[in-house]
Each structure stands twice: as structure tokens, then as C-alpha cells.
């Protein structure tokens, strides 16, 4: 079965700094989803990547899928307090079941 | 346009009891998936419903069952509750081959 490992597990950065979260899969990724979760709440869809080398951006968040389709990264530029939360990567195709990583808890210090 | 809604928000039960959680999908969506998220972990897939049938199932015991209604809403039932069933239960809706959108979750505490 597919497993996703996220690193780091937690991250504390100063407001305005850049940061990167990684997601590594045990198998080839045919669909990679990034979600954000506020503590104890639902998941908010950020982006979906499918093709090797694909890169997508939304506001100050950029996600990439490597050429071999086994690793994805999420990069936040000039972090803000609103970026704080738990970031989750999930693997799946279409509406198939998603397998998630354990999450990365991001704290932004003023 | 209303997103995915879940009820109740919080629930407290005792061991051995039964619980029903409810989910209304986003308008236009026909597929509902349920996930269990333990504290500090990523969500784990329980099952998925499409056209009122269970389409996929994760590694959960038969104590976990579900239903989808003709209006695409869904219920998750858990029988004989265990302490380990305490978790955030998330519902996600989608079109069959599209991105899953999640509801706010139901926090279940088993005492």
C-alpha cells in the first residue's frame, strides 16, 4: 500500500520568512493533493498536481511534483500569520480514496 | 453555494453505544467519502459511497457502516463504540472523478 511521509513534522518560522514542506511517497504518485487544516477543523483544498515536473501557484503558495513523481514540495513565500495551520499531502486518483501523510504543523511567529 | 456540511459538530458517547454522523455534500456532487482523523495524524479512509452503494472501503471493521440517500447525503454509523474510536470524522464530497472537498468534521469523544 502507498505511504506518504511529510517533513518536517513541525515548523516554526518568523513572519516574512520563506519555508518549504516536503512530501515523499513510497510509490509513484498519479495525483497529489495539498490541503490545509486549521486545528480540529476540516481540510481546505489548496492544489492538485498530476504530471511530472508540474508546478502550480496560488497567491504566495507554490507546489511542485518532481519528474519521477515520487516527491512533492510546498513552498510559501513571505509567510504571514494566516498561513499557520497543518498542511497535509494526499495521494489518489480522481475521487479514489486518498492516502494522507501525517501532516506538518506550521507556526508563524510575529 | 453551500459547501460540505456535517452534523453534529461535537458528540460525546460512552463505550458500547452506537453513533450516527451525517453529511450533506456540496451542491452538484454525487460521491461521499468518510475519513477518520486521530489526534496528530493524517485522515484515514473509511469508505466511499456513489449511487447509494459502497464503492470502496478502507481497513475498518464492520462496526463502521454507512448509507447514501437519493439526495446524495450520507450517514456514518459506528456500533459498539470503543475508546479508540475517539477522533475527528471528516466527510468529503466530489464528482466521481474529481477533487474531494471536505466538511468541517464531527468531533467524537468516547468515554
Coordinates of C-alpha atoms in Angstrom, one line a residue:
Chain A
X1 CA 0.0 0.0 0.0
X2 CA 1.1 3.6 -0.6
X3 CA 2.6 5.6 2.2
X4 CA 3.4 9.3 2.4
X5 CA 5.9 10.8 4.7
X6 CA 6.0 14.6 5.3
X7 CA 8.9 16.6 6.6
X8 CA 9.3 18.4 8.8
X9 CA 6.6 17.3 11.2
X10 CA 6.5 20.8 12.7
X11 CA 7.9 24.1 11.6
X12 CA 8.2 27.4 13.4
X13 CA 9.2 30.4 11.2
X14 CA 9.2 34.1 11.7
X15 CA 6.7 36.2 9.8
X16 CA 8.0 37.2 6.4
X17 CA 10.3 34.2 6.0
X18 CA 10.1 31.6 3.3
X19 CA 9.6 27.9 4.0
X20 CA 9.3 24.5 2.3
X21 CA 7.4 21.4 3.3
X22 CA 8.2 18.1 1.6
X23 CA 6.0 15.0 0.9
X24 CA 7.7 11.7 -0.2
X25 CA 5.8 8.8 -1.5
X26 CA 6.7 5.1 -1.3
X27 CA 5.1 4.6 -4.8
X28 CA 4.6 6.7 -8.0
X29 CA 2.2 9.5 -7.5
X30 CA -0.7 9.7 -10.0
X31 CA -2.4 12.5 -8.2
X32 CA -1.0 14.6 -5.3
X33 CA -3.2 16.9 -3.3
X34 CA -2.3 19.5 -0.8
X35 CA -4.7 20.5 1.9
X36 CA -4.6 23.0 4.8
X37 CA -6.3 22.3 8.1
X38 CA -6.9 24.6 11.0
X39 CA -6.6 22.8 14.3
X40 CA -9.6 20.5 14.8
X41 CA -11.4 21.7 11.6
X42 CA -12.0 20.4 8.1
X43 CA -9.5 20.4 5.3
X44 CA -9.2 23.2 2.8
X45 CA -8.2 22.2 -0.7
X46 CA -5.1 24.1 -2.0
X47 CA -3.8 22.4 -5.1
X48 CA -3.6 19.2 -7.1
X49 CA -0.7 18.0 -9.2
X50 CA -0.6 15.1 -11.7
X51 CA 2.2 15.5 -14.2
X52 CA 5.8 15.0 -13.5
X53 CA 7.5 18.4 -13.2
X54 CA 4.2 20.2 -12.8
X55 CA 4.2 23.4 -10.7
X56 CA 1.2 25.3 -9.5
X57 CA 0.9 28.6 -7.6
X58 CA -1.9 30.2 -5.6
X59 CA -1.1 33.6 -4.0
X60 CA 2.1 33.0 -2.1
X61 CA 2.0 29.2 -2.1
X62 CA 3.7 27.1 -4.8
X63 CA 3.5 23.3 -5.1
X64 CA 5.7 21.1 -7.3
X65 CA 5.7 17.5 -8.3
X66 CA 9.1 16.1 -9.2
X67 CA 9.9 14.5 -12.6
X68 CA 9.9 11.0 -11.1
X69 CA 6.5 11.7 -9.5
X70 CA 7.5 10.4 -6.0
X71 CA 8.0 13.6 -4.2
X72 CA 6.2 16.9 -3.9
X73 CA 7.1 20.2 -2.2
X74 CA 5.0 23.1 -0.9
X75 CA 6.8 26.4 -0.8
X76 CA 5.4 29.5 1.0
X77 CA 7.0 32.9 0.2
X78 CA 6.9 35.7 2.7
X79 CA 4.9 33.8 5.3
X80 CA 2.0 35.5 7.1
X81 CA 0.1 34.6 10.3
X82 CA -2.8 33.4 8.0
X83 CA -0.5 30.7 6.7
X84 CA -0.4 29.0 10.1
X85 CA -2.0 25.6 10.3
X86 CA -1.5 21.9 9.4
X87 CA -0.5 21.1 5.9
X88 CA -1.4 17.7 4.6
X89 CA -0.4 15.9 1.4
X90 CA -2.7 13.3 0.0
X91 CA -2.2 10.8 -2.8
X92 CA -5.0 9.4 -5.0
X93 CA -6.5 9.4 -8.5
X94 CA -9.7 11.4 -9.1
X95 CA -12.2 10.7 -6.4
X96 CA -10.5 7.5 -5.4
X97 CA -9.6 7.1 -1.7
X98 CA -6.9 9.5 -0.6
X99 CA -3.9 8.3 1.4
X100 CA -2.5 11.1 3.6
X101 CA 0.8 12.0 5.2
X102 CA 0.9 12.7 8.9
X103 CA 0.8 16.4 8.4
X104 CA 3.2 19.3 9.0
X105 CA 2.2 21.8 11.7
X106 CA 3.3 25.3 10.7
X107 CA 3.5 28.1 13.3
X108 CA 4.2 31.7 12.2
X109 CA 5.8 33.9 14.9
X110 CA 5.3 37.7 14.6
Chain B
X1 CA -23.2 27.9 -2.8
X2 CA -23.1 25.8 0.4
X3 CA -20.1 23.7 0.9
X4 CA -20.0 20.3 2.6
X5 CA -21.9 20.3 5.9
X6 CA -21.7 17.8 8.8
X7 CA -23.7 17.3 11.9
X8 CA -23.4 17.3 14.8
X9 CA -20.2 19.3 15.5
X10 CA -19.3 17.5 18.7
X11 CA -20.6 14.3 20.2
X12 CA -19.8 12.5 23.5
X13 CA -20.7 8.8 23.9
X14 CA -19.8 6.0 26.2
X15 CA -18.2 2.7 25.3
X16 CA -20.6 0.2 23.8
X17 CA -23.0 2.8 22.5
X18 CA -23.9 3.5 18.9
X19 CA -23.5 6.7 17.0
X20 CA -24.7 8.2 13.7
X21 CA -22.9 11.1 11.9
X22 CA -24.5 13.0 9.0
X23 CA -23.0 14.7 5.9
X24 CA -24.6 16.8 3.2
X25 CA -22.4 17.1 0.1
X26 CA -21.5 20.2 -1.8
X27 CA -24.2 21.1 -4.4
X28 CA -23.8 19.1 -7.6
X29 CA -21.6 16.4 -6.0
X30 CA -22.6 12.8 -6.2
X31 CA -19.8 11.0 -4.3
X32 CA -19.3 11.0 -0.5
X33 CA -16.2 9.7 1.3
X34 CA -15.7 9.3 5.0
X35 CA -12.3 9.6 6.9
X36 CA -11.2 9.2 10.5
X37 CA -8.5 11.5 11.8
X38 CA -6.9 10.7 15.2
X39 CA -5.2 13.4 17.1
X40 CA -1.9 14.3 15.5
X41 CA -2.4 12.0 12.5
X42 CA -3.5 12.4 8.9
X43 CA -7.0 11.3 7.9
X44 CA -7.6 7.6 7.2
X45 CA -10.1 6.5 4.6
X46 CA -13.1 4.6 5.9
X47 CA -15.4 4.2 2.9
X48 CA -16.9 5.9 -0.1
X49 CA -20.5 6.0 -1.4
X50 CA -21.6 6.5 -5.0
X51 CA -25.1 5.9 -6.4
X52 CA -26.2 4.7 -2.9
X53 CA -23.7 1.9 -3.0
X54 CA -20.4 1.4 -1.0
X55 CA -17.8 1.8 -3.7
X56 CA -14.6 1.4 -1.8
X57 CA -13.7 0.5 1.8
X58 CA -10.6 1.1 3.9
X59 CA -9.2 -1.1 6.6
X60 CA -12.0 -0.6 9.2
X61 CA -14.1 -3.2 11.0
X62 CA -17.7 -4.0 10.2
X63 CA -18.7 -1.9 13.2
X64 CA -18.4 1.0 10.8
X65 CA -21.2 1.2 8.3
X66 CA -22.7 3.8 6.1
X67 CA -25.5 4.8 3.8
X68 CA -26.1 7.2 1.0
X69 CA -29.6 8.6 0.3
X70 CA -31.1 9.5 -3.1
X71 CA -30.3 13.2 -2.5
X72 CA -26.6 12.2 -2.1
X73 CA -26.4 12.9 1.6
X74 CA -24.8 10.3 3.7
X75 CA -24.6 8.8 7.2
X76 CA -21.8 7.1 9.0
X77 CA -22.8 4.6 11.8
X78 CA -20.4 3.2 14.3
X79 CA -21.6 0.4 16.6
X80 CA -20.2 -0.9 19.9
X81 CA -18.0 2.2 20.4
X82 CA -14.5 1.8 21.7
X83 CA -12.3 4.3 23.4
X84 CA -10.1 4.2 20.2
X85 CA -13.0 5.4 18.1
X86 CA -12.5 8.9 19.6
X87 CA -11.4 11.1 16.6
X88 CA -12.4 13.8 14.2
X89 CA -14.7 12.3 11.5
X90 CA -14.4 14.0 8.2
X91 CA -16.8 13.8 5.2
X92 CA -15.6 14.7 1.7
X93 CA -17.7 15.1 -1.4
X94 CA -16.8 15.1 -5.1
X95 CA -17.9 14.3 -8.5
X96 CA -16.8 10.7 -9.2
X97 CA -13.5 11.6 -10.9
X98 CA -12.8 14.9 -9.3
X99 CA -11.2 16.7 -6.3
X100 CA -12.6 15.9 -2.9
X101 CA -13.8 18.8 -0.8
X102 CA -14.1 18.3 3.0
X103 CA -16.6 19.4 5.6
X104 CA -15.7 20.8 9.0
X105 CA -15.8 17.4 10.7
X106 CA -17.6 15.9 13.7
X107 CA -15.5 15.5 16.9
X108 CA -16.5 12.2 18.6
X109 CA -15.4 11.6 22.1
X110 CA -15.9 8.1 23.6
X111 CA -15.7 7.9 27.4

